[in-house]
Short mmCIF file of C-alpha atoms in Angstrom, two decimals:
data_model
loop_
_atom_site.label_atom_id
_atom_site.label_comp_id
_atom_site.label_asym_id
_atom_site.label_seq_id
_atom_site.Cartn_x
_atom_site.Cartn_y
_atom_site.Cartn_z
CA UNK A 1 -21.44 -21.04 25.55
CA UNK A 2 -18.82 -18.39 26.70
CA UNK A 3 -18.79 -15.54 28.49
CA UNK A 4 -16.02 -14.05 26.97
CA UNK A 5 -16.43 -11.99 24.27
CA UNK A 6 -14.23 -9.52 22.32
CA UNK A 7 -14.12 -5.69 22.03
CA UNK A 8 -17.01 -4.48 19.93
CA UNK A 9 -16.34 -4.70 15.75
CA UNK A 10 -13.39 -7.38 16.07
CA UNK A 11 -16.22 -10.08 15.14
CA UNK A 12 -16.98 -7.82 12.26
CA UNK A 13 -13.29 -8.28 10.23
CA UNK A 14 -13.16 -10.63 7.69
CA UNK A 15 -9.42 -11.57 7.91
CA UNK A 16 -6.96 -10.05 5.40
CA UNK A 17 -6.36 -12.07 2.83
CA UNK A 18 -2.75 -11.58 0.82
CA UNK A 19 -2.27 -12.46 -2.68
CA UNK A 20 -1.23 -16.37 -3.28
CA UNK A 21 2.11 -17.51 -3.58
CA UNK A 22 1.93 -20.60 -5.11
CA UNK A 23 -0.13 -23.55 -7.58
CA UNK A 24 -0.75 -26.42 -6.36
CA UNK A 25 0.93 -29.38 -8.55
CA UNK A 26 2.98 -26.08 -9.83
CA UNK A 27 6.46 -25.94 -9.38
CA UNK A 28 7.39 -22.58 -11.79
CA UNK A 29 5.08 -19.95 -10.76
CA UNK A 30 5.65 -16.82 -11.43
CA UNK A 31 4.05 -14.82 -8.66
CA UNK A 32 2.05 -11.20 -9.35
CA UNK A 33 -0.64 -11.22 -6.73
CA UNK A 34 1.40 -8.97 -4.68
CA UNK A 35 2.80 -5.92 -6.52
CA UNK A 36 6.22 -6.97 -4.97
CA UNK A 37 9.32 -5.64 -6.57
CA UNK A 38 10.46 -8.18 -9.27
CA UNK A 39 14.07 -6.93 -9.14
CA UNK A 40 14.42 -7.61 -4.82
CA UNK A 41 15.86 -5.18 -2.93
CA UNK A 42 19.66 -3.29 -3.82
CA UNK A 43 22.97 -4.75 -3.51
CA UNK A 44 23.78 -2.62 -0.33
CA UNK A 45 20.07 -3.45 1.25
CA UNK A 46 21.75 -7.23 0.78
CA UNK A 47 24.70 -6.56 2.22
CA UNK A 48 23.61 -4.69 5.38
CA UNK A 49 21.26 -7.74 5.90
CA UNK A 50 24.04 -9.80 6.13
CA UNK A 51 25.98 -7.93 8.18
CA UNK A 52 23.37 -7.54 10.98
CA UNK A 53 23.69 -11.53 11.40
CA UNK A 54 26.71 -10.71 13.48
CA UNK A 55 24.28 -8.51 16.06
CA UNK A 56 21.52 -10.54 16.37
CA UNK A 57 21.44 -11.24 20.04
CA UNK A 58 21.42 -7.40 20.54
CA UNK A 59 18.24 -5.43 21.11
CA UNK A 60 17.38 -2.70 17.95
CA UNK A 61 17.55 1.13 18.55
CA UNK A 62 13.83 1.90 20.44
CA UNK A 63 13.84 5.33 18.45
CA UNK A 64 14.61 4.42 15.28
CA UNK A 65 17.21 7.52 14.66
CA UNK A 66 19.34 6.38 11.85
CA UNK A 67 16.67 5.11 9.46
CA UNK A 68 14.76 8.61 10.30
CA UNK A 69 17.42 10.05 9.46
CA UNK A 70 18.33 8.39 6.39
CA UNK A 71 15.02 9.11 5.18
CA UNK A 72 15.27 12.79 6.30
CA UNK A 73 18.29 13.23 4.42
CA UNK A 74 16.85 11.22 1.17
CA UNK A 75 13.62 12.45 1.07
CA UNK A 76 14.20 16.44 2.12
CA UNK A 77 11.91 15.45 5.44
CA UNK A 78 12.05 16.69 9.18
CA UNK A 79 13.48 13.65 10.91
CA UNK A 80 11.76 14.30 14.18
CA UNK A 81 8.57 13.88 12.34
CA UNK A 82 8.92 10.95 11.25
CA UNK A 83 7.34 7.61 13.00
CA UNK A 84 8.80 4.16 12.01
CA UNK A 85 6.33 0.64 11.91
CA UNK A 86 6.19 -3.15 11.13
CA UNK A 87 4.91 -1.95 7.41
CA UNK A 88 2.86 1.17 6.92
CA UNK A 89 -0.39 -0.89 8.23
CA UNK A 90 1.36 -0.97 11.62
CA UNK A 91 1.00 2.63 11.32
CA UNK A 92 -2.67 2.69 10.32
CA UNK A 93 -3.33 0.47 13.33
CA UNK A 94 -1.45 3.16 15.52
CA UNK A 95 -3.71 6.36 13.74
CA UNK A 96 -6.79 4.10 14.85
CA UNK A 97 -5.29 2.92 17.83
CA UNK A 98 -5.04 6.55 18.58
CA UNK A 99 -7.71 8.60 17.39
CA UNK A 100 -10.72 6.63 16.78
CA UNK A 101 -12.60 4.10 18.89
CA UNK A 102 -16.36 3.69 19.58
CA UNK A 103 -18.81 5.93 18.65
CA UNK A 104 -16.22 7.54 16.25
CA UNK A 105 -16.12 7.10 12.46
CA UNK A 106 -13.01 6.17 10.16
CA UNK A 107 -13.95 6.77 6.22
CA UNK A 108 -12.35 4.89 3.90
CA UNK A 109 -13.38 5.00 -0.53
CA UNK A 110 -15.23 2.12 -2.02
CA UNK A 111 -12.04 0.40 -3.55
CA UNK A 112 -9.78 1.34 -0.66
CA UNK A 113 -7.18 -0.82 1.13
CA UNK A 114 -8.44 -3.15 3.24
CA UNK A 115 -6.10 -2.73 6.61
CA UNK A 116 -8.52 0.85 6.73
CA UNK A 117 -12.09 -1.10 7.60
CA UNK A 118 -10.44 -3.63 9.77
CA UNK A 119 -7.89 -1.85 11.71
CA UNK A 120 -10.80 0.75 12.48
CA UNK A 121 -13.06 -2.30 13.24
CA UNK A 122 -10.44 -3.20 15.78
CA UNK A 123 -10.38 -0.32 18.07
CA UNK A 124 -14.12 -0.15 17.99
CA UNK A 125 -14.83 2.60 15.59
CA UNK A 126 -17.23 2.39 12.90
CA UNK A 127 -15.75 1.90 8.98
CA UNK A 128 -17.82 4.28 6.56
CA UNK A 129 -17.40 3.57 3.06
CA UNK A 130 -17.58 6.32 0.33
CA UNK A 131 -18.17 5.43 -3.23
CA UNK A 132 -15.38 6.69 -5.77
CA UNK A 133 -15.97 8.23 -9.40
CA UNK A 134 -15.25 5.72 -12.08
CA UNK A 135 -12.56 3.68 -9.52
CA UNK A 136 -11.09 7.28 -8.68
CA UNK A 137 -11.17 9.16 -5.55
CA UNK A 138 -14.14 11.46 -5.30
CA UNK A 139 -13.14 14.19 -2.85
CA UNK A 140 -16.59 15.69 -2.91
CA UNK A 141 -18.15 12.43 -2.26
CA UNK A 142 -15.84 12.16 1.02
CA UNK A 143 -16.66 15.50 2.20
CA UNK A 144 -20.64 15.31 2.13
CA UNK A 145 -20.18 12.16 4.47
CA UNK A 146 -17.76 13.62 6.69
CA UNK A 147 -19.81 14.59 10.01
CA UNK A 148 -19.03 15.72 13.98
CA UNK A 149 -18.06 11.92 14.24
CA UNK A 150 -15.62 11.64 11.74
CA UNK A 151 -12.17 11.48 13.00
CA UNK A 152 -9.74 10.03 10.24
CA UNK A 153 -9.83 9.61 6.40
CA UNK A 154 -7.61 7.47 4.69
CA UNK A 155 -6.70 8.39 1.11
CA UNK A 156 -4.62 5.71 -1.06
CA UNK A 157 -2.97 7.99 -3.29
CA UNK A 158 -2.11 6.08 -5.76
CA UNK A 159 -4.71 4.04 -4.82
CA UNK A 160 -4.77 0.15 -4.48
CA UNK A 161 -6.41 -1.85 -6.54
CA UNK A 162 -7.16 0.69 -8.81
CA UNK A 163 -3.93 2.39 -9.47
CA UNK A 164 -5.72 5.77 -9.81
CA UNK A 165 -4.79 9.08 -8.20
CA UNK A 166 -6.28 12.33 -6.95
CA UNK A 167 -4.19 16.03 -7.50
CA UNK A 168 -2.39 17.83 -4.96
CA UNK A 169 -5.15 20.52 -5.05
CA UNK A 170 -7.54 17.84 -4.92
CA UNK A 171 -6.22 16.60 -1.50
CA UNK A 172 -5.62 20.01 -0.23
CA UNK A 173 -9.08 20.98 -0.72
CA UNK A 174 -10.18 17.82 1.25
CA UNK A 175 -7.78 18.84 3.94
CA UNK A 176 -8.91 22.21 4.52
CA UNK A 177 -13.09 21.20 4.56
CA UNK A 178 -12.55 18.47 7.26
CA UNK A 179 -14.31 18.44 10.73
CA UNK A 180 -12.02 20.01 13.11
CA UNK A 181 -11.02 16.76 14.75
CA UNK A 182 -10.65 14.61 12.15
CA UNK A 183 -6.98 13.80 10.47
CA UNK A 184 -6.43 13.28 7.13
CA UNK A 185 -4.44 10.02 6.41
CA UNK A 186 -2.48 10.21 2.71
CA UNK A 187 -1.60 6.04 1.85
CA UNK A 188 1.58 6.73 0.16
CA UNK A 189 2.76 2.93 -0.65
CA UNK A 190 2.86 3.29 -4.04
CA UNK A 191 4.18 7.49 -3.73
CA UNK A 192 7.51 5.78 -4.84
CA UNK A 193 5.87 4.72 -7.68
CA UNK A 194 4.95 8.68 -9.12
CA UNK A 195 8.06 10.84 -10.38
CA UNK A 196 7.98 14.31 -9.14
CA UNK A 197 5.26 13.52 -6.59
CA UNK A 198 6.03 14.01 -2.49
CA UNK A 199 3.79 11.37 -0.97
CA UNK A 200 1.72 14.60 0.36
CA UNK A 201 4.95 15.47 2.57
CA UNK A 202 4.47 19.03 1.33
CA UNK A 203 0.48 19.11 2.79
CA UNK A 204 2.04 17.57 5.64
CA UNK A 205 4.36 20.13 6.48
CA UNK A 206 1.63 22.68 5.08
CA UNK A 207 -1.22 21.66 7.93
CA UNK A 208 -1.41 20.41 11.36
CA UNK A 209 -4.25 17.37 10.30
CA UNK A 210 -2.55 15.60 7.56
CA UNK A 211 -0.38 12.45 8.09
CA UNK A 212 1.66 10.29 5.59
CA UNK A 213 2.16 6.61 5.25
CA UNK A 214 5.40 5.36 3.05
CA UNK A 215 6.71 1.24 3.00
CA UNK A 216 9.58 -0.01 1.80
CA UNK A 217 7.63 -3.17 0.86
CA UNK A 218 7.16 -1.54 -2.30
CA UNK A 219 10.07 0.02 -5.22
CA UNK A 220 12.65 -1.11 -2.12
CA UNK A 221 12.20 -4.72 -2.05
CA UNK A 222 11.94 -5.26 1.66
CA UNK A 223 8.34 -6.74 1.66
CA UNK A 224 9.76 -9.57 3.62
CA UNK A 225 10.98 -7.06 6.32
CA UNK A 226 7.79 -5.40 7.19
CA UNK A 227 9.35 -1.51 7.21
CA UNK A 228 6.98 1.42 7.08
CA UNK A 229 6.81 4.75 8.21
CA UNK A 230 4.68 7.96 9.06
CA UNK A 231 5.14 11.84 9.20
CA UNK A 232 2.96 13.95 10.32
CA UNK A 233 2.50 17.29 12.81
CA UNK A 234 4.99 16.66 15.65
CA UNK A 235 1.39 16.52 17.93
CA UNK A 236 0.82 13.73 16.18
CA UNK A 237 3.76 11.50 15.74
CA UNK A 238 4.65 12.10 19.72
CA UNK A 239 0.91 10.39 20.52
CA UNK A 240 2.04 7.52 17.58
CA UNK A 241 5.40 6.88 19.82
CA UNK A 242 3.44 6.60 22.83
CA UNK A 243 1.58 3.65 21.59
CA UNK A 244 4.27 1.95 19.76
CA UNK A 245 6.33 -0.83 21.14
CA UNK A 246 9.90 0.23 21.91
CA UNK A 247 11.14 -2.70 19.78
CA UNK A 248 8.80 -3.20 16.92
CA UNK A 249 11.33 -3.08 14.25
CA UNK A 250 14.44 -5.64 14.30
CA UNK A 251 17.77 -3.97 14.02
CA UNK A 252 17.84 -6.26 10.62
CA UNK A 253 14.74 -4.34 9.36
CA UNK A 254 16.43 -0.93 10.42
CA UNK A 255 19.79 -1.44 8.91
CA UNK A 256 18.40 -3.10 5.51
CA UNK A 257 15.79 -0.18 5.19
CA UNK A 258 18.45 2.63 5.70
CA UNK A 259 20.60 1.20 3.16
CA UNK A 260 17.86 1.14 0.57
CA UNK A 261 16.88 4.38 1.51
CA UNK A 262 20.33 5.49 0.70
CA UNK A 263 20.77 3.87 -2.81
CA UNK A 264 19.17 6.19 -4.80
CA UNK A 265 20.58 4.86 -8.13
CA UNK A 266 18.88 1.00 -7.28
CA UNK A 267 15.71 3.05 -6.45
CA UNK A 268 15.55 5.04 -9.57
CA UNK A 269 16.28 1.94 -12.22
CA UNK A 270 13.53 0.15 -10.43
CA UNK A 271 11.29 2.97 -11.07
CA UNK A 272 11.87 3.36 -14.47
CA UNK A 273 11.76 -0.23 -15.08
CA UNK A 274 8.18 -0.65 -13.84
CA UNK A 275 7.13 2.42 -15.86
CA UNK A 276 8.31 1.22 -18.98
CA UNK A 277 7.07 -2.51 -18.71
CA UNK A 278 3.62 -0.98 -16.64
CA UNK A 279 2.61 0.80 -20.46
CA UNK A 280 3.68 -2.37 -22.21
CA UNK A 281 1.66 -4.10 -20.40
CA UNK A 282 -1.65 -2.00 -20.52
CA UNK A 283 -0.66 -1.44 -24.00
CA UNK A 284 -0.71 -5.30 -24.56
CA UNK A 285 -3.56 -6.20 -23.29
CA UNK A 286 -5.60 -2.94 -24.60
CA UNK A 287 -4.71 -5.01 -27.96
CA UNK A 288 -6.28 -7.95 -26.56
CA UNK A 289 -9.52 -6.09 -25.23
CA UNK A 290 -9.11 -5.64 -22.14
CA UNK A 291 -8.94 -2.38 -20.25
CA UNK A 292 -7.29 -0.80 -17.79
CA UNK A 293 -6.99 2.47 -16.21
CA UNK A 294 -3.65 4.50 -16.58
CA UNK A 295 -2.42 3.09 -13.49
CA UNK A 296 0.45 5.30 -11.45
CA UNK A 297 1.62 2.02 -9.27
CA UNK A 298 3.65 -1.24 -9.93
CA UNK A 299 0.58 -2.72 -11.04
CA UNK A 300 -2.28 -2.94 -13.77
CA UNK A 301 -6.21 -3.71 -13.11
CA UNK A 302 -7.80 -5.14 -15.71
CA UNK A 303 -11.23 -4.66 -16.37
CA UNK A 304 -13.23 -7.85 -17.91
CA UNK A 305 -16.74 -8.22 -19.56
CA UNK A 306 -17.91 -9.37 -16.03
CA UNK A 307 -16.96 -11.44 -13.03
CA UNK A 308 -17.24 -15.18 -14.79
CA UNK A 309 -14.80 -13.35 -17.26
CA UNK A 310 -12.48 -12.28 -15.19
CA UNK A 311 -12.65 -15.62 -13.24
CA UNK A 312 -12.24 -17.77 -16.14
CA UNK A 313 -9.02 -16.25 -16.93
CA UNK A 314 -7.26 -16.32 -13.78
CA UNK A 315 -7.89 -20.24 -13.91
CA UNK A 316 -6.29 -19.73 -17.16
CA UNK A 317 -3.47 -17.51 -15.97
CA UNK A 318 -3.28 -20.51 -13.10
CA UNK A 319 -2.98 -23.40 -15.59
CA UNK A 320 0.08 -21.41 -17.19
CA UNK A 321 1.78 -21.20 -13.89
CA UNK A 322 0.40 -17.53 -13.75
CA UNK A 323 -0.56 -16.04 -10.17
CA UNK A 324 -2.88 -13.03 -10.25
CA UNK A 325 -4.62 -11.35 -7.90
CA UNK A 326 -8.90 -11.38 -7.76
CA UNK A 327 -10.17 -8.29 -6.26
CA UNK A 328 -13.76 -9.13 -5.53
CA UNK A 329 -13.00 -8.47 -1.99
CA UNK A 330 -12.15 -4.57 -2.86
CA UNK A 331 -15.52 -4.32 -4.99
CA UNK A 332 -14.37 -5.19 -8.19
CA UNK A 333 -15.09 -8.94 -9.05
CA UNK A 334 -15.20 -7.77 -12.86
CA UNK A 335 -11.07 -7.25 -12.25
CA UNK A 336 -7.88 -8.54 -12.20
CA UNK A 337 -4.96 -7.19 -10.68
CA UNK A 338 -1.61 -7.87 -11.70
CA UNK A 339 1.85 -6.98 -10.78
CA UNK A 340 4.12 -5.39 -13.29
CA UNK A 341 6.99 -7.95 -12.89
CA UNK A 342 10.51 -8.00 -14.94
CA UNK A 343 9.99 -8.03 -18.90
CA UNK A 344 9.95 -11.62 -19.06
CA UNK A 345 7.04 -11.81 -16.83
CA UNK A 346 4.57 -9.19 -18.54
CA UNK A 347 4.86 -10.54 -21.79
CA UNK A 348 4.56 -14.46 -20.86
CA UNK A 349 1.17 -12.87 -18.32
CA UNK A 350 0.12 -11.02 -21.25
CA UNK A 351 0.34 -13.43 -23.97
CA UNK A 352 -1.44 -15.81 -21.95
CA UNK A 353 -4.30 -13.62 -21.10
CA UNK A 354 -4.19 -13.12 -25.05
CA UNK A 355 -5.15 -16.81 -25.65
CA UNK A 356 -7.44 -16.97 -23.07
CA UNK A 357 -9.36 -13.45 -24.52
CA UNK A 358 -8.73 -15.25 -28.38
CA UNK A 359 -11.04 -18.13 -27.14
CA UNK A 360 -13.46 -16.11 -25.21
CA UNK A 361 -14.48 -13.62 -27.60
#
């Protein structure tokens, strides 16, 4: 037997486990296990892609200024606040990294994203989970567990699985009633997602303990790139850029990302897109008897009778070529969650589901 062991908690993380990609025996799947954009990135993300072929033997910027400031510029943000990562769970990793390790406690809701419990796992800090009300953030519930040990919370807002959301006031309150060393962490992957809504950029700006994580893996189509980012107090991003690697993001990832940034008009059709086919969708299978909550992200979970339920369909959804994504792992083995992909997708996922609900009931 060895001797050498691991850092406390790392034996404690069940490894993340992303949505499937394909059948086997299955040659036309159509994939929604991963809330990817059906539509790919824009034609100028494409383009400056190809173009940074030409550089590839050259090392990328180590501070990250023209995608910071394309984002800046885009978003109405402070540029110097503004921390770039291999996806917005590099960023996570750098918040634990940072500001939590043993003896210290990271909260995270009952139905939250994964990356929270093991990246906090990982640095030696204890996970505390916090139920939600009816698959919704419950700020008050958060608050009566906070304690001298707490020193981040990480908010999904809109949440995944769940594709529920909590108010601006909502979040503020939570911000001003935490510990005094403990940093509220807004999960803005699906902020995109929300017209009219900031991410929590303007609590950001507002407070000196709130910190917000955007992707581009999301309504930009660059899940393949791995591009997130972070703002937050300038106290915090300049301990963030201490612990980051000077070269974590290819100059490929930089370019591409500041190009999608930039295309505004791409951005906004894919938006509008996935909020049109999203109410089909929950609409559709509503008819069919199974609900959903009014989700705010690219997604829809479907609620079924019970977890044999829910099970029995995705084999269905499999058998038609169909990929969905289980959720037992996020507390919900009653659910399904599924993608909102391009029109021809939602109604082929929802008429199947249909059939399979027509012979269940």
């Amino acid at each position: 037997m060895t001797n050498i062991i691991p850092q406390p908690g790392i034996l404690q993380i069940a490894p993340y486990q992303g949505g499937a990609s394909h059948l086997e025996g299955v040659s036309n799947v159509i994939k929604l296990s991963s809330n990817e954009n059906p539509f790919g990135p824009s034609e100028a993300a494409k383009e400056a892609f190809r173009k940074a072929a030409y550089e590839l033997h050259r090392y990328p910027s180590t501070d990250h200024a023209g995608l910071r400031a394309a984002i800046g510029e885009v978003l109405g943000l402070d540029p110097e606040r503004i921390v770039c990562g291999v996806g917005s769970d590099e960023i996570i990793s750098f918040l634990c990294q940072s500001y939590a390790g043993p003896g210290d406690e990271v909260i995270h809701t009952e139905h939250g994203f994964a990356m929270y419990r093991i990246s906090a796992l990982a640095n030696g800090a204890t996970p505390v989970e916090v139920r939600e009300r009816e698959r919704v953030t419950d700020v008050d519930a958060i608050l009566a567990a906070c304690n001298d040990k707490t020193r981040l919370v990480f908010i999904a807002n809109p949440n995944n699985p769940t594709g529920t959301m909590v108010g601006e006031a909502d979040l503020a309150r939570l911000a001003a009633n935490l510990p005094e060393r403990a940093l509220l962490v807004i999960d803005g992957a699906y902020a995109d997602y929300v017209e009219g809504y900031d991410g929590g950029a303007s609590l950001v700006e507002a407070r000196d303990n709130v910190v917000m994580t955007r992707t581009f893996s999301k309504l930009y189509g660059l899940g393949g790139l791995r591009v997130g980012w972070g703002y937050g107090p300038e106290h915090v991003v300049d301990v963030l850029n201490r612990v980051r690697g000077p070269f974590n993001l290819s100059h490929a990832a930089l370019v591409t990302a500041e190009a999608a940034v930039r295309d505004t008009d791409w951005a906004a059709k894919c938006r509008d897109d996935n909020t049109r086919m999203r109410a089909w969708l929950a609409e559709a299978l509503a008819g069919y008897g199974v609900a959903s909550d009014t989700s705010t992200g690219n997604f829809i979970l479907a609620r079924f009778a019970d977890r044999a339920e829910a099970e029995a369909c995705d084999v269905h959804l499999q058998s038609e070529g169909l990929i969905v994504r289980r959720v037992a792992g996020y507390n919900l083995p009653h659910c399904l969650r599924i993608t909102v992909g391009d029109e021809p997708s939602c109604r082929r996922v929802a008429h199947a589901i249909g059939q399979f609900m027509g012979r269940a009931r």
